[in-house]
């Protein structure tokens, strides 16, 4: 990611990470750009941003002493946490300790013994310690019935540099779509959830401790009401959200990271926004280039289908998108580049006239060159063909721009010394 940015984005001072998560992407630019703006809807993430990205003065020695004390403490009395979570994700002993420490942090804060940032650091340290021993399968949707509850809860000292470069940083806990309306940044980085798995479900327990409102918890997984932290990016409205977000962005560069699970895998893992939707929406803002996380640009043709790959879509805001300038259209219809027997391109005006104006799902069942399906407006368009190779080529057209495909063909023509009709004519 850094390589993509350093090689392509010029004169950058500010970097906005709209879906910050655990914050490691923004952190990797903290010493590089003078202003880091970071945001997430979850309180547990927000507190870790205050810990690492804020500029308020902190007393390192005082915090170290508190952590040493917390690690020695033995707790007898029951509390909110032990009453609700004993012998689930944590042992009874650890649960008593977690509840006690979390309560004590707010007590210290209310007594003005610690400031906002010191409070955030202590809570973050507690959350990291919990997360490292929790009896889970990596998230808090469930705990293991006969799992290991023996590990001791030990708080660590966060590795916060003494010489801060945080002077101009800004930290938010807001819905990305509303925050973006009032913030400018040279680079806006977008890494939203990809599928229907809500972060608020996966991390409900850490959110519970971060907020410490002691809500009622339900079910085997002991979740609280999470309606206010559900993300629309995990629902079918994700493409609409994404379009709204991109429309509102004020930046020089927009960098989108998105997983390519597409339509493969279990339905909960399926990506909510397709690559073609991302391309189409981003292209309204400017020229778009696609990179893989290992930084091989698609034009090199190194991409292997079938792998889980994260894509980086880099949009140069305001720069002309030459990719789409030479696409041949007649009567506004796009012609399939395959010279396909029985192709209906010339008949499209008569065919399309017969279809209803609003179409939910359109199935091109003898899809062939896809001249009809590709020119239809519908919520969902399904292509089918018995010939295995044709759908493969159609998928390729969907995934790569025509200039990328032509470059690849030209590369192979040269590599295998094939005759090039365009040159020999
Ligand atoms: C894929 S993760 C980001 C991972 C991050 N780049 C990292 O490296 O840790 C997506 C994040 O978006 C947050 N999120 C989901 N919907 C959001 C919204 N509407 N506004 C802001 N943040 C949101 C989730 O809480 C989650 O932390």
PDB file of C-alpha atoms and ligand atoms in Angstrom, residues 17-25 39-42 45 174-177 189 191-194 199 231-233, ligand 1:
ATOM      1  CA  UNK A  17      -8.536   6.902   7.122  1.00  0.00           C
ATOM      2  CA  UNK A  18     -12.350   6.797   7.145  1.00  0.00           C
ATOM      3  CA  UNK A  19     -12.766   3.188   8.319  1.00  0.00           C
ATOM      4  CA  UNK A  20      -9.747   3.059  10.593  1.00  0.00           C
ATOM      5  CA  UNK A  21     -10.261  -0.345  12.276  1.00  0.00           C
ATOM      6  CA  UNK A  22      -7.347  -1.087  14.581  1.00  0.00           C
ATOM      7  CA  UNK A  23      -5.557   1.900  13.061  1.00  0.00           C
ATOM      8  CA  UNK A  24      -2.448   0.240  11.688  1.00  0.00           C
ATOM      9  CA  UNK A  25      -2.756   1.730   8.186  1.00  0.00           C
ATOM     10  CA  UNK A  39     -12.302   7.586  12.125  1.00  0.00           C
ATOM     11  CA  UNK A  40     -14.344   4.486  13.001  1.00  0.00           C
ATOM     12  CA  UNK A  41     -17.834   3.911  14.401  1.00  0.00           C
ATOM     13  CA  UNK A  42     -16.592   1.685  17.225  1.00  0.00           C
ATOM     14  CA  UNK A  45     -11.170   1.678  18.066  1.00  0.00           C
ATOM     15  CA  UNK A 174     -18.727   9.013  13.245  1.00  0.00           C
ATOM     16  CA  UNK A 175     -20.522   7.487  10.353  1.00  0.00           C
ATOM     17  CA  UNK A 176     -18.035   7.829   7.474  1.00  0.00           C
ATOM     18  CA  UNK A 177     -20.718   9.165   5.116  1.00  0.00           C
ATOM     19  CA  UNK A 189      -8.375   5.947   2.333  1.00  0.00           C
ATOM     20  CA  UNK A 191     -11.435   0.234   3.765  1.00  0.00           C
ATOM     21  CA  UNK A 192     -15.064  -0.566   4.614  1.00  0.00           C
ATOM     22  CA  UNK A 193     -16.423  -3.934   5.771  1.00  0.00           C
ATOM     23  CA  UNK A 194     -16.666  -6.241   2.728  1.00  0.00           C
ATOM     24  CA  UNK A 199     -17.843  -5.654  13.287  1.00  0.00           C
ATOM     25  CA  UNK A 231     -22.875  -0.721   9.487  1.00  0.00           C
ATOM     26  CA  UNK A 232     -24.861  -0.227   6.299  1.00  0.00           C
ATOM     27  CA  UNK A 233     -21.770  -1.384   4.422  1.00  0.00           C
TER      28      UNK A 233
HETATM   29  C1  LIG B   1     -12.204  -3.554   7.095  1.00  0.00           C
HETATM   30  S1  LIG B   1     -12.262  -2.729   8.651  1.00  0.00           S
HETATM   31  C2  LIG B   1     -10.959  -1.579   8.533  1.00  0.00           C
HETATM   32  C3  LIG B   1      -9.624  -2.221   8.796  1.00  0.00           C
HETATM   33  C4  LIG B   1      -8.502  -1.213   8.953  1.00  0.00           C
HETATM   34  N1  LIG B   1      -8.107  -0.624   7.707  1.00  0.00           N
HETATM   35  C5  LIG B   1      -7.330  -1.878   9.631  1.00  0.00           C
HETATM   36  O1  LIG B   1      -6.297  -2.107   8.936  1.00  0.00           O
HETATM   37  O2  LIG B   1      -7.421  -2.213  10.787  1.00  0.00           O
HETATM   38  C6  LIG B   1     -13.704  -1.773   8.556  1.00  0.00           C
HETATM   39  C7  LIG B   1     -13.959  -0.848   9.729  1.00  0.00           C
HETATM   40  O3  LIG B   1     -15.021   0.027   9.361  1.00  0.00           O
HETATM   41  C8  LIG B   1     -15.791   0.349  10.511  1.00  0.00           C
HETATM   42  N2  LIG B   1     -17.076   0.848   9.999  1.00  0.00           N
HETATM   43  C9  LIG B   1     -18.100   0.141   9.491  1.00  0.00           C
HETATM   44  N3  LIG B   1     -19.075   0.960   9.047  1.00  0.00           N
HETATM   45  C10 LIG B   1     -18.657   2.223   9.258  1.00  0.00           C
HETATM   46  C11 LIG B   1     -19.203   3.507   9.000  1.00  0.00           C
HETATM   47  N4  LIG B   1     -20.397   3.624   8.429  1.00  0.00           N
HETATM   48  N5  LIG B   1     -18.507   4.598   9.344  1.00  0.00           N
HETATM   49  C12 LIG B   1     -17.280   4.471   9.946  1.00  0.00           C
HETATM   50  N6  LIG B   1     -16.711   3.283  10.219  1.00  0.00           N
HETATM   51  C13 LIG B   1     -17.384   2.166   9.880  1.00  0.00           C
HETATM   52  C14 LIG B   1     -15.830  -0.958  11.284  1.00  0.00           C
HETATM   53  O4  LIG B   1     -16.072  -0.725  12.658  1.00  0.00           O
HETATM   54  C15 LIG B   1     -14.433  -1.517  11.016  1.00  0.00           C
HETATM   55  O5  LIG B   1     -13.550  -1.193  12.047  1.00  0.00           O
END
